[in-house]
Amino acid sequence: MFSGYFIETNEKSVTIQETKDIGFRNILNIIDDGSYFINYNELLDTLQAACMLQFDNVREHCIKRLTDDLKVENCLQIWNTSEELDLHPLCEKAKCQALIEFDTLRYGESILLLDIKQLHSYLSSTLLYCDSEMDVFETGMKWWYEYSKKLKLEVRSEIESKYLITILSCIDFSAVTPVEIREMSIYPDIKTNSCVLERLDSLSNWATVGSFKNVSRRKQLLPCVISTELVWELDQNKKKKINETVKAPNITCYDYNKKCMRNVFDSCSLFRQHCTGLLKGFKVLPYKANLLLYGGEYNYGTSNFNKNIWMYHTFKDQWELLSVMPKERRHFETCLIGDRLFIIGGTGKFRVKLDYDMFYYNIRKDLWTKKIHLPLDLYDMKCCEYNRNLLGFPSQLNQRCAYLFFPRSKNWQKLKISGNVQFLDKVTGRFIVFSIGNTVYIKGNYFVEMYLEGTNLDVKRCIESDPLHGDVVGHCLIGEHLWIFERHDSTTFNRVLTLKKFNYILNKTDLCVQINDDLDQYWHIRTGCFPFFHYSLAKDSKCISTFELSD
């Protein structure tokens, strides 16, 4: 700027645009004193100045500190600033946090600091984690009421229609009921604005008949499984495999574009710190944008258990010790429902089965429950979430019952399976249970659909389906697809791994991946299989509607 052919070379006074004086002052202080400490609330201003003036060391320092302290309160501001400065992956990390934490952010103050374009970019994202489109609408209207307080009457009248229509364009009207649309129409400032009411009516009608291009919200998730890299030793002729060395586990996902398995993280160093190849029977689950690792035993029969619950922060690339399990165990059932991590049954010291044993840990409150007795021997319990409660099935469906646990009251309720119960006799061998809304499904050699009515699970449908083969490593639900990981062990050195995609609406199974013979990895059975939102996916976010925001 101050040399060569730039116009500033011969100027006596230079005004640097788009930087605040505090950021520039901090850079001057760093030049004068390399150990100068930048206050946290001045980091974004300093980052902008460092990018403008090309102070790379200062920029990297600011990025690292912002990444290490990325949280709900500041993620929106960091996202918008880093996006303007084209800073990756800081932008994707902050955006990922904001999209996942919508249910918290919509009650906070940081969303009120956005301008209308930033609000539209956030609320209209197809990757926004929202339970209801009314939540999106109410958040937008809350922003408008706060923003409009600062405007002069003539300015407010001029922009009111444009801003309210922009908020409406953030909503996926294909997921809005007529009752909710009527509720929108009576909100202050909407009910008195004929232009906005007309647009609301048009949007709702167009969405109903599908006459305009609307993209529905859809969580961009990767089907993941815990795998271990294998290093083989060959015989003297270098033809036959005679031994294998097991490395630390890693997370492997299905790549939608390349249609193959790949590592989510760069190397297996992710788990090397807390999980070597000796740890067996542990569990891994995602919690928001992070990962939980807990349980397991180092070498069977040694009574050297991992009782710790570790959280891996994917943004920071750091581990944090969250808590310690009340009782050591391996090969247990587990389920994460909201902030509650359930740990059920398993094998304890001296290989004793913990048949009637359950705890759950509230991650947000950092609290463990006392021991909760299971209603019967559910050592091999099949469990899933059902409307924020825990639903469990015995491993044998001939008992004609299931059990629903309510975390708030800590009580179990026995559910009788009724209706066309003779269909359950057709479900033989391995099966999977999952729920969507008020519907419970069983997937095995038959596909069963049930509805909860009072204390009865009423069987409504049972149709023949592609059976599960081999050992079911795990499964995860993403949209209308149930991703099923299977492992077939014919001999020590001859394994087959398959990944199938089951469409529960069409009752159709597709084979996505099959890995034969020359394996360089294997999948851990019942260790970790889950949908995961990696921050790199945030860049694929699109807008709900085709309406563009004008200046």
PDB file of N, CA, C and O in Angstrom, residues 344 358 372-375 378 381 390-392 402-406 409-414:
ATOM      1  N   ILE A 344     -26.880 -48.528  29.583  1.00  0.00           N
ATOM      2  CA  ILE A 344     -27.798 -49.607  29.960  1.00  0.00           C
ATOM      3  C   ILE A 344     -27.090 -50.958  29.921  1.00  0.00           C
ATOM      4  O   ILE A 344     -26.493 -51.337  28.913  1.00  0.00           O
ATOM      5  N   MET A 358     -29.128 -49.475  35.015  1.00  0.00           N
ATOM      6  CA  MET A 358     -29.141 -48.357  34.080  1.00  0.00           C
ATOM      7  C   MET A 358     -28.863 -47.057  34.825  1.00  0.00           C
ATOM      8  O   MET A 358     -29.321 -46.849  35.951  1.00  0.00           O
ATOM      9  N   ILE A 372     -30.878 -46.900  38.218  1.00  0.00           N
ATOM     10  CA  ILE A 372     -32.271 -47.121  37.842  1.00  0.00           C
ATOM     11  C   ILE A 372     -32.436 -48.583  37.461  1.00  0.00           C
ATOM     12  O   ILE A 372     -31.701 -49.102  36.617  1.00  0.00           O
ATOM     13  N   HIS A 373     -33.365 -49.272  38.111  1.00  0.00           N
ATOM     14  CA  HIS A 373     -33.568 -50.698  37.839  1.00  0.00           C
ATOM     15  C   HIS A 373     -34.386 -50.874  36.562  1.00  0.00           C
ATOM     16  O   HIS A 373     -35.396 -50.182  36.355  1.00  0.00           O
ATOM     17  N   LEU A 374     -33.941 -51.778  35.736  1.00  0.00           N
ATOM     18  CA  LEU A 374     -34.691 -52.122  34.541  1.00  0.00           C
ATOM     19  C   LEU A 374     -35.876 -53.013  34.916  1.00  0.00           C
ATOM     20  O   LEU A 374     -35.805 -53.764  35.890  1.00  0.00           O
ATOM     21  N   PRO A 375     -36.965 -52.950  34.165  1.00  0.00           N
ATOM     22  CA  PRO A 375     -38.166 -53.720  34.534  1.00  0.00           C
ATOM     23  C   PRO A 375     -37.993 -55.225  34.362  1.00  0.00           C
ATOM     24  O   PRO A 375     -38.773 -55.995  34.903  1.00  0.00           O
ATOM     25  N   LEU A 378     -32.836 -56.987  30.556  1.00  0.00           N
ATOM     26  CA  LEU A 378     -32.710 -56.396  29.224  1.00  0.00           C
ATOM     27  C   LEU A 378     -31.239 -56.250  28.852  1.00  0.00           C
ATOM     28  O   LEU A 378     -30.802 -55.225  28.342  1.00  0.00           O
ATOM     29  N   MET A 381     -30.982 -55.505  25.258  1.00  0.00           N
ATOM     30  CA  MET A 381     -32.119 -54.640  24.969  1.00  0.00           C
ATOM     31  C   MET A 381     -31.933 -53.884  23.649  1.00  0.00           C
ATOM     32  O   MET A 381     -30.853 -53.402  23.326  1.00  0.00           O
ATOM     33  N   LEU A 390     -37.210 -42.870  26.371  1.00  0.00           N
ATOM     34  CA  LEU A 390     -36.450 -44.051  25.977  1.00  0.00           C
ATOM     35  C   LEU A 390     -37.390 -45.235  25.801  1.00  0.00           C
ATOM     36  O   LEU A 390     -38.124 -45.595  26.721  1.00  0.00           O
ATOM     37  N   LEU A 391     -37.375 -45.833  24.610  1.00  0.00           N
ATOM     38  CA  LEU A 391     -38.218 -46.987  24.313  1.00  0.00           C
ATOM     39  C   LEU A 391     -37.327 -48.216  24.162  1.00  0.00           C
ATOM     40  O   LEU A 391     -36.357 -48.206  23.406  1.00  0.00           O
ATOM     41  N   GLY A 392     -37.649 -49.279  24.910  1.00  0.00           N
ATOM     42  CA  GLY A 392     -36.836 -50.489  24.877  1.00  0.00           C
ATOM     43  C   GLY A 392     -37.655 -51.726  24.564  1.00  0.00           C
ATOM     44  O   GLY A 392     -38.790 -51.875  25.041  1.00  0.00           O
ATOM     45  N   ALA A 402     -43.169 -53.985  25.196  1.00  0.00           N
ATOM     46  CA  ALA A 402     -42.044 -53.047  25.151  1.00  0.00           C
ATOM     47  C   ALA A 402     -42.137 -52.194  26.414  1.00  0.00           C
ATOM     48  O   ALA A 402     -43.130 -52.259  27.160  1.00  0.00           O
ATOM     49  N   TYR A 403     -41.115 -51.396  26.664  1.00  0.00           N
ATOM     50  CA  TYR A 403     -41.072 -50.588  27.883  1.00  0.00           C
ATOM     51  C   TYR A 403     -40.652 -49.165  27.540  1.00  0.00           C
ATOM     52  O   TYR A 403     -39.700 -48.947  26.796  1.00  0.00           O
ATOM     53  N   LEU A 404     -41.409 -48.204  28.088  1.00  0.00           N
ATOM     54  CA  LEU A 404     -41.148 -46.789  27.843  1.00  0.00           C
ATOM     55  C   LEU A 404     -40.691 -46.132  29.140  1.00  0.00           C
ATOM     56  O   LEU A 404     -41.374 -46.228  30.161  1.00  0.00           O
ATOM     57  N   PHE A 405     -39.512 -45.475  29.087  1.00  0.00           N
ATOM     58  CA  PHE A 405     -38.962 -44.817  30.273  1.00  0.00           C
ATOM     59  C   PHE A 405     -39.092 -43.308  30.129  1.00  0.00           C
ATOM     60  O   PHE A 405     -38.711 -42.727  29.113  1.00  0.00           O
ATOM     61  N   PHE A 406     -39.642 -42.659  31.183  1.00  0.00           N
ATOM     62  CA  PHE A 406     -39.828 -41.216  31.197  1.00  0.00           C
ATOM     63  C   PHE A 406     -38.751 -40.575  32.072  1.00  0.00           C
ATOM     64  O   PHE A 406     -38.776 -40.728  33.308  1.00  0.00           O
ATOM     65  N   SER A 409     -39.875 -38.243  35.271  1.00  0.00           N
ATOM     66  CA  SER A 409     -40.408 -38.918  36.462  1.00  0.00           C
ATOM     67  C   SER A 409     -39.579 -40.127  36.866  1.00  0.00           C
ATOM     68  O   SER A 409     -39.785 -40.692  37.935  1.00  0.00           O
ATOM     69  N   LYS A 410     -38.654 -40.535  35.956  1.00  0.00           N
ATOM     70  CA  LYS A 410     -37.806 -41.718  36.180  1.00  0.00           C
ATOM     71  C   LYS A 410     -38.643 -42.988  36.403  1.00  0.00           C
ATOM     72  O   LYS A 410     -38.311 -43.837  37.224  1.00  0.00           O
ATOM     73  N   ASN A 411     -39.727 -43.084  35.664  1.00  0.00           N
ATOM     74  CA  ASN A 411     -40.619 -44.250  35.772  1.00  0.00           C
ATOM     75  C   ASN A 411     -40.675 -45.016  34.449  1.00  0.00           C
ATOM     76  O   ASN A 411     -40.535 -44.436  33.364  1.00  0.00           O
ATOM     77  N   TRP A 412     -40.887 -46.330  34.576  1.00  0.00           N
ATOM     78  CA  TRP A 412     -41.093 -47.192  33.423  1.00  0.00           C
ATOM     79  C   TRP A 412     -42.585 -47.447  33.222  1.00  0.00           C
ATOM     80  O   TRP A 412     -43.348 -47.544  34.189  1.00  0.00           O
ATOM     81  N   GLN A 413     -42.966 -47.551  31.959  1.00  0.00           N
ATOM     82  CA  GLN A 413     -44.337 -47.944  31.637  1.00  0.00           C
ATOM     83  C   GLN A 413     -44.290 -49.135  30.688  1.00  0.00           C
ATOM     84  O   GLN A 413     -43.620 -49.091  29.651  1.00  0.00           O
ATOM     85  N   LYS A 414     -45.001 -50.187  31.043  1.00  0.00           N
ATOM     86  CA  LYS A 414     -45.039 -51.371  30.188  1.00  0.00           C
ATOM     87  C   LYS A 414     -46.058 -51.157  29.080  1.00  0.00           C
ATOM     88  O   LYS A 414     -47.183 -50.728  29.326  1.00  0.00           O
TER      89      LYS A 414
END
